[in-house]
mmCIF file of C-alpha atoms in Angstrom:
data_model
loop_
_atom_site.group_PDB
_atom_site.id
_atom_site.type_symbol
_atom_site.label_atom_id
_atom_site.label_comp_id
_atom_site.label_asym_id
_atom_site.label_seq_id
_atom_site.Cartn_x
_atom_site.Cartn_y
_atom_site.Cartn_z
ATOM 1 C CA SER A 1356 2.491 60.968 14.080
ATOM 2 C CA VAL A 1357 5.398 60.115 16.361
ATOM 3 C CA SER A 1358 3.404 60.829 19.504
ATOM 4 C CA PHE A 1359 0.484 58.868 18.041
ATOM 5 C CA MET A 1360 2.794 55.852 17.585
ATOM 6 C CA ASN A 1361 4.017 56.163 21.180
ATOM 7 C CA ASN A 1362 0.496 56.465 22.331
ATOM 8 C CA GLN A 1363 -0.397 53.204 20.553
ATOM 9 C CA LYS A 1364 2.571 51.445 22.115
ATOM 10 C CA GLN A 1365 1.707 52.513 25.621
ATOM 11 C CA GLN A 1366 -1.907 51.561 25.141
ATOM 12 C CA LYS A 1367 -1.126 48.004 24.180
ATOM 13 C CA PRO A 1368 -0.757 46.463 27.642
ATOM 14 C CA THR A 1369 -3.978 48.058 28.924
ATOM 15 C CA LEU A 1370 -6.086 46.177 26.317
ATOM 16 C CA SER A 1371 -8.295 49.192 25.905
ATOM 17 C CA GLY A 1372 -8.383 49.087 22.091
ATOM 18 C CA GLN A 1373 -11.681 48.279 20.357
ATOM 19 C CA ARG A 1374 -10.139 45.171 18.784
ATOM 20 C CA PHE A 1375 -9.619 43.473 22.100
ATOM 21 C CA LYS A 1376 -13.096 44.184 23.391
ATOM 22 C CA THR A 1377 -14.750 42.262 20.585
ATOM 23 C CA ARG A 1378 -12.375 39.383 21.088
ATOM 24 C CA LYS A 1379 -13.331 39.242 24.761
ATOM 25 C CA ARG A 1380 -17.010 39.291 23.913
ATOM 26 C CA ASP A 1381 -16.489 36.356 21.544
ATOM 27 C CA GLU A 1382 -15.010 34.318 24.330
ATOM 28 C CA LYS A 1383 -18.034 34.934 26.499
ATOM 29 C CA GLU A 1384 -20.474 33.776 23.829
ATOM 30 C CA ARG A 1385 -21.796 30.449 25.024
ATOM 31 C CA PHE A 1386 -21.109 27.348 22.907
ATOM 32 C CA ASP A 1387 -24.677 26.681 21.823
ATOM 33 C CA PRO A 1388 -24.972 24.077 19.096
ATOM 34 C CA THR A 1389 -28.747 23.747 19.640
ATOM 35 C CA GLN A 1390 -29.490 27.133 18.172
ATOM 36 C CA PHE A 1391 -27.158 26.395 15.253
ATOM 37 C CA GLN A 1392 -28.859 23.020 14.752
ATOM 38 C CA ASP A 1393 -32.315 24.656 14.664
ATOM 39 C CA CYS A 1394 -31.204 27.070 11.916
ATOM 40 C CA ILE A 1395 -29.747 24.283 9.754
ATOM 41 C CA ILE A 1396 -32.690 21.911 10.248
ATOM 42 C CA GLN A 1397 -35.196 24.632 9.499
ATOM 43 C CA GLY A 1398 -33.330 25.456 6.291
ATOM 44 C CA LEU A 1399 -33.174 21.802 5.243
ATOM 45 C CA THR A 1400 -36.878 21.366 5.926
ATOM 46 C CA GLU A 1401 -37.517 24.174 3.457
ATOM 47 C CA THR A 1402 -35.156 22.836 0.748
ATOM 48 C CA GLY A 1403 -36.517 19.287 1.004
ATOM 49 C CA THR A 1404 -34.565 16.436 -0.578
ATOM 50 C CA ASP A 1405 -33.543 18.370 -3.689
ATOM 51 C CA LEU A 1406 -29.783 18.106 -3.178
ATOM 52 C CA GLU A 1407 -29.002 20.967 -5.567
ATOM 53 C CA ALA A 1408 -31.103 23.229 -3.351
ATOM 54 C CA VAL A 1409 -29.440 21.765 -0.227
ATOM 55 C CA ALA A 1410 -25.984 22.604 -1.594
ATOM 56 C CA LYS A 1411 -27.089 26.185 -2.374
ATOM 57 C CA PHE A 1412 -28.604 26.617 1.087
ATOM 58 C CA LEU A 1413 -25.406 25.372 2.790
ATOM 59 C CA ASP A 1414 -23.286 27.640 0.629
ATOM 60 C CA ALA A 1415 -25.319 30.698 1.567
ATOM 61 C CA SER A 1416 -25.635 29.815 5.284
ATOM 62 C CA GLY A 1417 -21.859 29.703 5.682
ATOM 63 C CA ALA A 1418 -21.815 33.472 5.441
ATOM 64 C CA LYS A 1419 -24.328 33.878 8.311
ATOM 65 C CA LEU A 1420 -23.657 30.908 10.597
ATOM 66 C CA ASP A 1421 -20.492 29.919 12.438
ATOM 67 C CA TYR A 1422 -19.474 26.782 10.515
ATOM 68 C CA ARG A 1423 -15.995 26.860 11.948
ATOM 69 C CA ARG A 1424 -17.261 26.556 15.498
ATOM 70 C CA TYR A 1425 -20.123 24.148 14.858
ATOM 71 C CA ALA A 1426 -18.576 21.935 12.187
ATOM 72 C CA GLU A 1427 -19.338 18.738 14.128
ATOM 73 C CA THR A 1428 -22.986 19.691 14.566
ATOM 74 C CA LEU A 1429 -23.282 20.583 10.881
ATOM 75 C CA PHE A 1430 -21.888 17.233 9.734
ATOM 76 C CA ASP A 1431 -23.886 15.260 12.321
ATOM 77 C CA ILE A 1432 -27.054 16.766 10.844
ATOM 78 C CA LEU A 1433 -26.092 16.150 7.219
ATOM 79 C CA VAL A 1434 -25.231 12.523 7.924
ATOM 80 C CA ALA A 1435 -27.640 11.471 10.683
ATOM 81 C CA GLY A 1436 -30.344 14.143 10.672
ATOM 82 C CA GLY A 1437 -29.476 15.668 14.030
ATOM 83 C CA MET A 1438 -26.806 15.928 16.704
ATOM 84 C CA LEU A 1439 -25.352 12.581 17.730
ATOM 85 C CA ALA A 1440 -24.880 11.553 21.326
ATOM 86 C CA PRO A 1441 -21.671 9.616 22.119
ATOM 87 C CA GLY A 1442 -21.978 6.125 20.651
ATOM 88 C CA GLY A 1443 -23.912 7.291 17.624
ATOM 89 C CA THR A 1444 -27.523 7.549 18.790
ATOM 90 C CA LEU A 1445 -29.554 10.639 17.983
ATOM 91 C CA ALA A 1446 -30.245 12.738 21.039
ATOM 92 C CA ASP A 1447 -33.941 12.094 21.788
ATOM 93 C CA ASP A 1448 -35.247 15.535 22.627
ATOM 94 C CA MET A 1449 -33.643 17.102 19.566
ATOM 95 C CA MET A 1450 -35.220 18.242 16.358
ATOM 96 C CA ARG A 1451 -34.263 16.106 13.393
ATOM 97 C CA THR A 1452 -34.492 16.215 9.626
ATOM 98 C CA ASP A 1453 -34.984 13.587 6.948
ATOM 99 C CA VAL A 1454 -32.710 15.486 4.588
ATOM 100 C CA CYS A 1455 -29.645 13.470 5.535
ATOM 101 C CA VAL A 1456 -27.551 10.511 4.412
ATOM 102 C CA PHE A 1457 -29.123 8.065 6.874
ATOM 103 C CA ALA A 1458 -32.677 8.809 5.731
ATOM 104 C CA ALA A 1459 -31.832 8.681 2.014
ATOM 105 C CA GLN A 1460 -32.197 5.737 -0.364
ATOM 106 C CA GLU A 1461 -29.625 2.993 0.015
ATOM 107 C CA ASP A 1462 -28.035 3.052 -3.425
ATOM 108 C CA LEU A 1463 -24.788 4.209 -4.954
ATOM 109 C CA GLU A 1464 -26.352 6.899 -7.121
ATOM 110 C CA THR A 1465 -27.937 8.658 -4.133
ATOM 111 C CA MET A 1466 -24.660 8.467 -2.201
ATOM 112 C CA GLN A 1467 -22.774 9.919 -5.180
ATOM 113 C CA ALA A 1468 -25.197 12.838 -5.150
ATOM 114 C CA PHE A 1469 -24.670 13.337 -1.391
ATOM 115 C CA ALA A 1470 -20.904 13.175 -1.913
ATOM 116 C CA GLN A 1471 -21.298 16.161 -4.256
ATOM 117 C CA VAL A 1472 -23.006 18.125 -1.466
ATOM 118 C CA PHE A 1473 -20.066 17.544 0.900
ATOM 119 C CA ASN A 1474 -17.595 18.160 -1.855
ATOM 120 C CA LYS A 1475 -19.075 21.549 -2.796
ATOM 121 C CA LEU A 1476 -19.402 22.599 0.849
ATOM 122 C CA ILE A 1477 -15.772 21.794 1.673
ATOM 123 C CA ARG A 1478 -14.454 23.363 -1.523
ATOM 124 C CA ARG A 1479 -16.333 26.529 -0.661
ATOM 125 C CA TYR A 1480 -15.330 26.565 3.039
ATOM 126 C CA LYS A 1481 -11.844 25.076 2.941
ATOM 127 C CA TYR A 1482 -11.455 25.277 6.731
ATOM 128 C CA LEU A 1483 -14.110 22.552 7.107
ATOM 129 C CA GLU A 1484 -11.733 19.965 5.650
ATOM 130 C CA LYS A 1485 -10.165 18.988 8.966
ATOM 131 C CA GLY A 1486 -13.512 19.029 10.781
ATOM 132 C CA PHE A 1487 -15.011 16.732 8.177
ATOM 133 C CA GLU A 1488 -12.123 14.288 8.459
ATOM 134 C CA ASP A 1489 -12.555 14.213 12.255
ATOM 135 C CA GLU A 1490 -16.283 13.701 11.790
ATOM 136 C CA VAL A 1491 -15.815 10.676 9.535
ATOM 137 C CA LYS A 1492 -13.259 9.173 11.940
ATOM 138 C CA LYS A 1493 -15.829 9.608 14.722
ATOM 139 C CA LEU A 1494 -18.695 8.140 12.677
ATOM 140 C CA LEU A 1495 -16.592 5.067 11.904
ATOM 141 C CA LEU A 1496 -15.978 4.547 15.625
ATOM 142 C CA PHE A 1497 -19.762 4.789 16.170
ATOM 143 C CA LEU A 1498 -20.623 2.146 13.538
ATOM 144 C CA LYS A 1499 -22.121 -0.235 16.096
ATOM 145 C CA GLY A 1500 -24.673 2.426 17.021
ATOM 146 C CA PHE A 1501 -26.030 2.562 13.457
ATOM 147 C CA SER A 1502 -28.370 0.200 11.633
ATOM 148 C CA GLU A 1503 -26.997 -2.036 8.891
ATOM 149 C CA SER A 1504 -28.602 0.129 6.228
ATOM 150 C CA GLU A 1505 -27.087 3.291 7.754
ATOM 151 C CA ARG A 1506 -23.671 1.635 7.785
ATOM 152 C CA ASN A 1507 -24.016 0.626 4.144
ATOM 153 C CA LYS A 1508 -24.874 4.175 3.106
ATOM 154 C CA LEU A 1509 -21.999 5.605 5.105
ATOM 155 C CA ALA A 1510 -19.613 3.050 3.562
ATOM 156 C CA MET A 1511 -20.690 3.888 -0.002
ATOM 157 C CA LEU A 1512 -20.475 7.624 0.696
ATOM 158 C CA THR A 1513 -17.010 7.277 2.264
ATOM 159 C CA GLY A 1514 -15.799 5.251 -0.735
ATOM 160 C CA VAL A 1515 -16.908 7.986 -3.149
ATOM 161 C CA LEU A 1516 -15.327 10.734 -1.014
ATOM 162 C CA LEU A 1517 -12.046 8.810 -0.816
ATOM 163 C CA ALA A 1518 -12.104 8.423 -4.596
ATOM 164 C CA ASN A 1519 -12.636 12.114 -5.304
ATOM 165 C CA GLY A 1520 -10.040 13.223 -2.764
ATOM 166 C CA THR A 1521 -12.397 14.963 -0.322
ATOM 167 C CA LEU A 1522 -11.215 12.455 2.297
ATOM 168 C CA ASN A 1523 -7.771 11.081 3.017
ATOM 169 C CA ALA A 1524 -7.258 7.316 3.438
ATOM 170 C CA SER A 1525 -5.899 7.821 6.964
ATOM 171 C CA ILE A 1526 -9.527 7.866 8.195
ATOM 172 C CA LEU A 1527 -9.480 4.079 7.766
ATOM 173 C CA ASN A 1528 -7.507 3.983 11.020
ATOM 174 C CA SER A 1529 -10.826 4.076 12.874
ATOM 175 C CA LEU A 1530 -11.783 0.719 11.368
ATOM 176 C CA TYR A 1531 -8.898 -0.954 13.204
ATOM 177 C CA ASN A 1532 -10.696 -0.327 16.495
ATOM 178 C CA GLU A 1533 -10.581 -3.552 18.490
ATOM 179 C CA ASN A 1534 -14.321 -3.838 19.192
ATOM 180 C CA LEU A 1535 -15.331 -3.135 15.605
ATOM 181 C CA VAL A 1536 -12.814 -5.680 14.342
ATOM 182 C CA LYS A 1537 -13.803 -8.346 16.860
ATOM 183 C CA GLU A 1538 -17.478 -8.198 15.924
ATOM 184 C CA GLY A 1539 -16.804 -8.273 12.171
ATOM 185 C CA VAL A 1540 -18.223 -4.767 11.703
ATOM 186 C CA SER A 1541 -14.978 -3.408 10.193
ATOM 187 C CA ALA A 1542 -14.622 -6.077 7.514
ATOM 188 C CA ALA A 1543 -18.276 -5.844 6.426
ATOM 189 C CA PHE A 1544 -18.039 -2.040 6.259
ATOM 190 C CA ALA A 1545 -14.769 -2.256 4.299
ATOM 191 C CA VAL A 1546 -16.444 -4.420 1.645
ATOM 192 C CA LYS A 1547 -19.038 -1.733 0.814
ATOM 193 C CA LEU A 1548 -16.471 1.045 1.100
ATOM 194 C CA PHE A 1549 -13.913 -0.532 -1.259
ATOM 195 C CA LYS A 1550 -16.602 -1.512 -3.760
ATOM 196 C CA SER A 1551 -17.725 2.081 -4.150
ATOM 197 C CA TRP A 1552 -14.129 3.398 -4.111
ATOM 198 C CA ILE A 1553 -12.933 0.965 -6.808
ATOM 199 C CA ASN A 1554 -16.114 1.635 -8.794
ATOM 200 C CA GLU A 1555 -15.253 5.370 -8.908
ATOM 201 C CA LYS A 1556 -11.557 4.834 -9.728
ATOM 202 C CA ASP A 1557 -9.724 1.518 -10.058
ATOM 203 C CA ILE A 1558 -7.591 -0.699 -7.843
ATOM 204 C CA ASN A 1559 -4.352 1.100 -8.866
ATOM 205 C CA ALA A 1560 -5.691 4.475 -7.748
ATOM 206 C CA VAL A 1561 -6.912 2.914 -4.492
ATOM 207 C CA ALA A 1562 -3.493 1.320 -3.941
ATOM 208 C CA ALA A 1563 -1.742 4.652 -4.532
ATOM 209 C CA SER A 1564 -3.954 6.413 -1.961
ATOM 210 C CA LEU A 1565 -3.333 3.670 0.599
ATOM 211 C CA ARG A 1566 0.421 3.776 -0.017
ATOM 212 C CA LYS A 1567 0.513 7.539 0.514
ATOM 213 C CA VAL A 1568 -0.609 7.152 4.129
ATOM 214 C CA SER A 1569 1.193 3.814 4.755
ATOM 215 C CA MET A 1570 -2.067 1.866 4.883
ATOM 216 C CA ASP A 1571 -1.106 -0.478 2.046
ATOM 217 C CA ASN A 1572 0.226 -3.161 4.407
ATOM 218 C CA ARG A 1573 -2.387 -2.831 7.136
ATOM 219 C CA LEU A 1574 -5.569 -4.127 5.508
ATOM 220 C CA MET A 1575 -5.259 -7.512 7.236
ATOM 221 C CA GLU A 1576 -5.930 -5.708 10.515
ATOM 222 C CA LEU A 1577 -9.595 -5.530 9.508
ATOM 223 C CA PHE A 1578 -9.703 -9.054 10.960
ATOM 224 C CA PRO A 1579 -8.940 -10.300 14.489
ATOM 225 C CA ALA A 1580 -5.370 -11.508 15.127
ATOM 226 C CA ASN A 1581 -6.274 -15.193 14.721
ATOM 227 C CA LYS A 1582 -7.683 -14.503 11.242
ATOM 228 C CA GLN A 1583 -4.961 -12.213 9.929
ATOM 229 C CA SER A 1584 -3.802 -14.424 7.074
ATOM 230 C CA VAL A 1585 -3.691 -13.836 3.338
ATOM 231 C CA GLU A 1586 -5.849 -16.951 2.909
ATOM 232 C CA HIS A 1587 -8.617 -15.639 5.140
ATOM 233 C CA PHE A 1588 -8.461 -12.152 3.633
ATOM 234 C CA THR A 1589 -8.605 -13.348 0.032
ATOM 235 C CA LYS A 1590 -11.417 -15.812 0.733
ATOM 236 C CA TYR A 1591 -13.537 -13.190 2.526
ATOM 237 C CA PHE A 1592 -13.089 -10.382 -0.006
ATOM 238 C CA THR A 1593 -13.242 -12.616 -3.089
ATOM 239 C CA GLU A 1594 -16.540 -14.098 -1.911
ATOM 240 C CA ALA A 1595 -17.786 -10.549 -1.345
ATOM 241 C CA GLY A 1596 -16.977 -9.761 -4.999
ATOM 242 C CA LEU A 1597 -13.709 -7.883 -4.485
ATOM 243 C CA LYS A 1598 -11.257 -10.125 -6.272
ATOM 244 C CA GLU A 1599 -9.011 -7.163 -7.227
ATOM 245 C CA LEU A 1600 -8.562 -6.181 -3.585
ATOM 246 C CA SER A 1601 -7.734 -9.787 -2.641
ATOM 247 C CA GLU A 1602 -5.109 -10.004 -5.371
ATOM 248 C CA TYR A 1603 -3.660 -6.642 -4.368
ATOM 249 C CA VAL A 1604 -3.251 -7.755 -0.736
ATOM 250 C CA ARG A 1605 -1.769 -11.077 -1.803
ATOM 251 C CA ASN A 1606 0.797 -9.247 -3.963
ATOM 252 C CA GLN A 1607 1.633 -6.824 -1.159
ATOM 253 C CA GLN A 1608 2.200 -9.732 1.168
ATOM 254 C CA THR A 1609 4.411 -11.510 -1.377
ATOM 255 C CA ILE A 1610 6.510 -8.408 -2.072
ATOM 256 C CA GLY A 1611 6.889 -7.834 1.670
ATOM 257 C CA ALA A 1612 7.915 -11.433 2.316
ATOM 258 C CA ARG A 1613 10.504 -11.344 -0.496
ATOM 259 C CA LYS A 1614 12.053 -8.091 0.728
ATOM 260 C CA GLU A 1615 12.210 -9.500 4.238
ATOM 261 C CA LEU A 1616 13.842 -12.704 2.956
ATOM 262 C CA GLN A 1617 16.511 -10.790 1.032
ATOM 263 C CA LYS A 1618 17.302 -8.574 4.034
ATOM 264 C CA GLU A 1619 17.608 -11.534 6.413
ATOM 265 C CA LEU A 1620 19.688 -13.531 3.897
ATOM 266 C CA GLN A 1621 22.207 -10.729 3.520
ATOM 267 C CA GLU A 1622 22.529 -10.447 7.292
ATOM 268 C CA GLN A 1623 23.082 -14.190 7.662
ATOM 269 C CA MET A 1624 25.735 -14.160 4.939
ATOM 270 C CA SER A 1625 27.599 -11.184 6.363
ATOM 271 C CA ARG A 1626 27.620 -12.921 9.780
ATOM 272 C CA GLY A 1627 29.032 -15.999 8.060
ATOM 273 C CA ASP A 1628 26.264 -18.352 9.244
ATOM 274 C CA PRO A 1629 26.723 -21.989 8.138
ATOM 275 C CA PHE A 1630 25.101 -22.759 4.763
ATOM 276 C CA LYS A 1631 22.957 -25.538 6.211
ATOM 277 C CA ASP A 1632 21.309 -23.047 8.609
ATOM 278 C CA ILE A 1633 20.764 -20.516 5.829
ATOM 279 C CA ILE A 1634 19.262 -23.195 3.553
ATOM 280 C CA LEU A 1635 16.937 -24.369 6.316
ATOM 281 C CA TYR A 1636 15.784 -20.794 6.983
ATOM 282 C CA VAL A 1637 15.132 -20.076 3.294
ATOM 283 C CA LYS A 1638 13.196 -23.320 2.804
ATOM 284 C CA GLU A 1639 10.968 -22.534 5.786
ATOM 285 C CA GLU A 1640 10.261 -19.053 4.382
ATOM 286 C CA MET A 1641 9.469 -20.542 0.962
ATOM 287 C CA LYS A 1642 6.934 -22.854 2.528
ATOM 288 C CA LYS A 1643 5.453 -20.273 4.881
ATOM 289 C CA ASN A 1644 5.043 -17.531 2.264
ATOM 290 C CA ASN A 1645 4.483 -19.721 -0.759
ATOM 291 C CA ILE A 1646 7.526 -18.375 -2.635
ATOM 292 C CA PRO A 1647 8.488 -20.514 -5.670
ATOM 293 C CA GLU A 1648 12.075 -21.690 -6.146
ATOM 294 C CA GLN A 1649 12.683 -19.621 -9.293
ATOM 295 C CA ILE A 1650 11.938 -16.453 -7.315
ATOM 296 C CA VAL A 1651 14.180 -17.603 -4.465
ATOM 297 C CA ILE A 1652 17.189 -18.345 -6.696
ATOM 298 C CA GLY A 1653 17.054 -14.715 -7.919
ATOM 299 C CA ILE A 1654 17.041 -13.474 -4.322
ATOM 300 C CA VAL A 1655 19.899 -15.804 -3.330
ATOM 301 C CA TRP A 1656 21.960 -14.752 -6.371
ATOM 302 C CA SER A 1657 21.589 -11.016 -5.717
ATOM 303 C CA SER A 1658 22.310 -11.530 -1.995
ATOM 304 C CA VAL A 1659 25.478 -13.497 -2.792
ATOM 305 C CA MET A 1660 26.636 -10.812 -5.237
ATOM 306 C CA SER A 1661 25.941 -7.940 -2.845
ATOM 307 C CA THR A 1662 28.114 -9.227 0.009
ATOM 308 C CA VAL A 1663 31.348 -8.252 -1.777
ATOM 309 C CA GLU A 1664 33.249 -5.080 -2.645
ATOM 310 C CA TRP A 1665 34.040 -5.851 -6.303
ATOM 311 C CA ASN A 1666 37.340 -4.905 -7.885
ATOM 312 C CA LYS A 1667 36.984 -2.115 -10.440
ATOM 313 C CA LYS A 1668 39.594 -3.692 -12.768
ATOM 314 C CA GLU A 1669 38.110 -5.997 -15.379
ATOM 315 C CA GLU A 1670 41.113 -8.365 -15.440
ATOM 316 C CA LEU A 1671 40.965 -8.871 -11.661
ATOM 317 C CA VAL A 1672 37.213 -9.037 -11.110
ATOM 318 C CA ALA A 1673 36.716 -12.343 -12.969
ATOM 319 C CA GLU A 1674 39.208 -14.081 -10.703
ATOM 320 C CA GLN A 1675 37.614 -12.503 -7.614
ATOM 321 C CA ALA A 1676 34.117 -13.539 -8.776
ATOM 322 C CA ILE A 1677 35.129 -17.167 -9.419
ATOM 323 C CA LYS A 1678 36.726 -17.461 -5.992
ATOM 324 C CA HIS A 1679 33.662 -15.944 -4.293
ATOM 325 C CA LEU A 1680 31.081 -17.954 -6.244
ATOM 326 C CA LYS A 1681 32.968 -21.215 -5.795
ATOM 327 C CA GLN A 1682 32.597 -20.715 -2.060
ATOM 328 C CA TYR A 1683 28.847 -20.026 -2.385
ATOM 329 C CA SER A 1684 28.057 -22.778 -4.922
ATOM 330 C CA PRO A 1685 26.545 -25.187 -2.353
ATOM 331 C CA LEU A 1686 24.102 -22.472 -1.273
ATOM 332 C CA LEU A 1687 23.036 -21.690 -4.864
ATOM 333 C CA ALA A 1688 22.815 -25.400 -5.745
ATOM 334 C CA ALA A 1689 20.237 -25.905 -2.973
ATOM 335 C CA PHE A 1690 17.800 -23.712 -4.937
ATOM 336 C CA THR A 1691 18.356 -24.925 -8.502
ATOM 337 C CA THR A 1692 16.621 -28.266 -8.196
ATOM 338 C CA GLN A 1693 14.295 -27.426 -11.136
ATOM 339 C CA GLY A 1694 15.174 -26.635 -14.752
ATOM 340 C CA GLN A 1695 13.145 -23.419 -14.531
ATOM 341 C CA SER A 1696 15.217 -22.200 -11.567
ATOM 342 C CA GLU A 1697 18.445 -22.956 -13.460
ATOM 343 C CA LEU A 1698 17.212 -20.910 -16.431
ATOM 344 C CA THR A 1699 16.231 -18.058 -14.106
ATOM 345 C CA LEU A 1700 19.730 -18.107 -12.614
ATOM 346 C CA LEU A 1701 21.323 -18.031 -16.089
ATOM 347 C CA LEU A 1702 19.254 -14.977 -17.002
ATOM 348 C CA LYS A 1703 20.174 -13.286 -13.709
ATOM 349 C CA ILE A 1704 23.878 -13.911 -14.415
ATOM 350 C CA GLN A 1705 23.451 -12.560 -17.963
ATOM 351 C CA GLU A 1706 21.715 -9.399 -16.724
ATOM 352 C CA TYR A 1707 24.252 -8.901 -13.938
ATOM 353 C CA CYS A 1708 27.264 -9.199 -16.255
ATOM 354 C CA TYR A 1709 25.636 -6.794 -18.717
ATOM 355 C CA ASP A 1710 24.591 -4.211 -16.090
ATOM 356 C CA ASN A 1711 28.020 -4.304 -14.371
ATOM 357 C CA ILE A 1712 30.242 -3.588 -17.327
ATOM 358 C CA HIS A 1713 33.520 -4.951 -15.858
ATOM 359 C CA PHE A 1714 31.825 -8.372 -15.546
ATOM 360 C CA MET A 1715 31.219 -8.648 -19.312
ATOM 361 C CA LYS A 1716 34.169 -11.020 -19.834
ATOM 362 C CA ALA A 1717 33.411 -13.099 -16.741
ATOM 363 C CA PHE A 1718 30.063 -14.517 -17.927
ATOM 364 C CA GLN A 1719 31.355 -17.758 -19.486
ATOM 365 C CA LYS A 1720 33.714 -18.411 -16.559
ATOM 366 C CA ILE A 1721 30.836 -18.139 -14.072
ATOM 367 C CA VAL A 1722 28.610 -20.498 -16.090
ATOM 368 C CA VAL A 1723 31.401 -23.102 -16.434
ATOM 369 C CA LEU A 1724 32.124 -22.880 -12.697
ATOM 370 C CA PHE A 1725 28.423 -23.459 -11.899
ATOM 371 C CA TYR A 1726 28.299 -26.380 -14.335
ATOM 372 C CA LYS A 1727 31.275 -28.044 -12.603
ATOM 373 C CA ALA A 1728 29.818 -27.306 -9.166
ATOM 374 C CA GLU A 1729 26.475 -28.815 -10.244
ATOM 375 C CA VAL A 1730 24.568 -25.563 -9.716
ATOM 376 C CA LEU A 1731 23.654 -25.689 -13.440
ATOM 377 C CA SER A 1732 23.111 -28.692 -15.690
ATOM 378 C CA GLU A 1733 23.622 -28.959 -19.442
ATOM 379 C CA GLU A 1734 19.990 -28.898 -20.578
ATOM 380 C CA PRO A 1735 19.132 -25.394 -19.280
ATOM 381 C CA ILE A 1736 22.512 -24.101 -20.549
ATOM 382 C CA LEU A 1737 21.767 -25.428 -24.056
ATOM 383 C CA LYS A 1738 18.225 -24.043 -23.891
ATOM 384 C CA TRP A 1739 19.549 -20.645 -22.788
ATOM 385 C CA TYR A 1740 22.018 -20.669 -25.686
ATOM 386 C CA LYS A 1741 19.429 -21.710 -28.256
ATOM 387 C CA ASP A 1742 16.472 -19.438 -27.523
ATOM 388 C CA ALA A 1743 15.980 -18.598 -23.831
ATOM 389 C CA HIS A 1744 18.525 -15.772 -23.472
ATOM 390 C CA VAL A 1745 17.539 -12.095 -23.242
ATOM 391 C CA ALA A 1746 18.762 -9.311 -25.544
ATOM 392 C CA LYS A 1747 21.155 -7.730 -23.011
ATOM 393 C CA GLY A 1748 24.673 -8.208 -24.413
ATOM 394 C CA LYS A 1749 23.609 -11.420 -26.129
ATOM 395 C CA SER A 1750 26.083 -11.263 -29.064
ATOM 396 C CA VAL A 1751 29.027 -10.983 -26.634
ATOM 397 C CA PHE A 1752 27.753 -13.722 -24.323
ATOM 398 C CA LEU A 1753 26.730 -16.180 -27.057
ATOM 399 C CA GLU A 1754 30.168 -15.774 -28.635
ATOM 400 C CA GLN A 1755 31.822 -16.437 -25.242
ATOM 401 C CA MET A 1756 29.716 -19.578 -24.756
ATOM 402 C CA LYS A 1757 30.146 -21.038 -28.242
ATOM 403 C CA LYS A 1758 33.033 -23.436 -27.500
ATOM 404 C CA PHE A 1759 31.621 -24.612 -24.195
ATOM 405 C CA VAL A 1760 28.212 -25.275 -25.766
ATOM 406 C CA GLU A 1761 29.858 -27.300 -28.566
ATOM 407 C CA TRP A 1762 31.754 -29.281 -25.948
ATOM 408 C CA LEU A 1763 28.481 -29.905 -24.039
ATOM 409 C CA LYS A 1764 26.737 -31.129 -27.195
ATOM 410 C CA ASN A 1765 29.593 -33.509 -28.021
ATOM 411 C CA ALA A 1766 29.730 -34.773 -24.453
ATOM 412 C CA GLU A 1767 25.992 -35.374 -24.603
ATOM 413 C CA GLU A 1768 26.267 -37.303 -27.890
ATOM 414 C CA GLU A 1769 29.157 -39.376 -26.556
ATOM 415 C CA SER A 1770 27.332 -40.301 -23.384
ATOM 416 C CA GLU A 1771 24.250 -41.219 -25.454
ATOM 417 C CA SER A 1772 26.253 -43.497 -27.759
ATOM 418 C CA GLU A 1773 28.039 -45.031 -24.743
ATOM 419 C CA ALA A 1774 24.647 -45.737 -23.208
ATOM 420 C CA GLU A 1775 23.530 -47.421 -26.458
ATOM 421 C CA GLU A 1776 26.680 -49.587 -26.549
ATOM 422 C CA GLY A 1777 26.056 -50.487 -22.936
ATOM 423 C CA ASP A 1778 22.533 -51.666 -23.819
#
């Protein structure tokens, strides 16, 4: 056996083993999709449009035909009825079949049935997964070469395949092709695609799939640059009957704008930019992105609180907080011009003092400071005390506020009676 082993070793470089011969022969075999196409089309002609029979035929043929090598041809036939020339037209001199997506009826039920054919085929021959993804990316780039009805069928089919996981949402990249976008082909195709996708699942499942491949913030790119606004997107998709998608994109945009605002605010504060510049910037962002003041005051509060290394000692942190917040009062006051914003701020302070345990005793001091600095007025404070507080630490905080609230009520009564005397 030793000499046999040596023998094997020496033989290796000469490539004389049987194994290598067959590999060489494989390489010589001409790439001939026409012959492959003829076999598939002939088989489909025999099965006719019974899709159960089609699925069985494709399953069996995989054992005899080279699916791995001719994946593109196989999928071209199943979608378009024959091999596609670049651009999406059927090659003229080729055989074709009517047992394909493009020749089928244009309705969701038929496309769901076709989706099953692809699904079964790819589950059976797992290696076709990548080839199928490439095929769909290619077909999307060819959309202009197809008729409107063919596009609609392809869109419905793609939606179903995205829903059942046969396809990955990264294929949508093809729709951002400049020419398709410019001519409005991408947006129209997306309408049909998302309708069938949402119909199979729901908007939350669609959102999760988009997020997975970082497509959740790119949907606006279905439109040319001069139309990439939330307004245009929501109008277009709502009119097309996809209100859920419009709302999803609007929310995404809002969340993005708020995150961006918070990030920029923190940078401006750590640089020590003048408050008037910061206020101007925030007001422009509010207008541009339609962010209401009560959302902004929450962002400003958390930005102000995150610019400091807080002392871990309870007795020292209150003093540190008052000093810090006194400095930032003018900035906070710029965004508490409405009672609702003042209430929001009170709730944010309550939650903050509860979540950061060494701030528990500082709550009343912060509120009094903000009252004196005219960040907060008495009405929202009284409303918070009466019924607008949250459960977090409420017994502690209400107890802390008791005296101040009584003082506020008395002050209010006094000023009312003074006003009456003045009349």
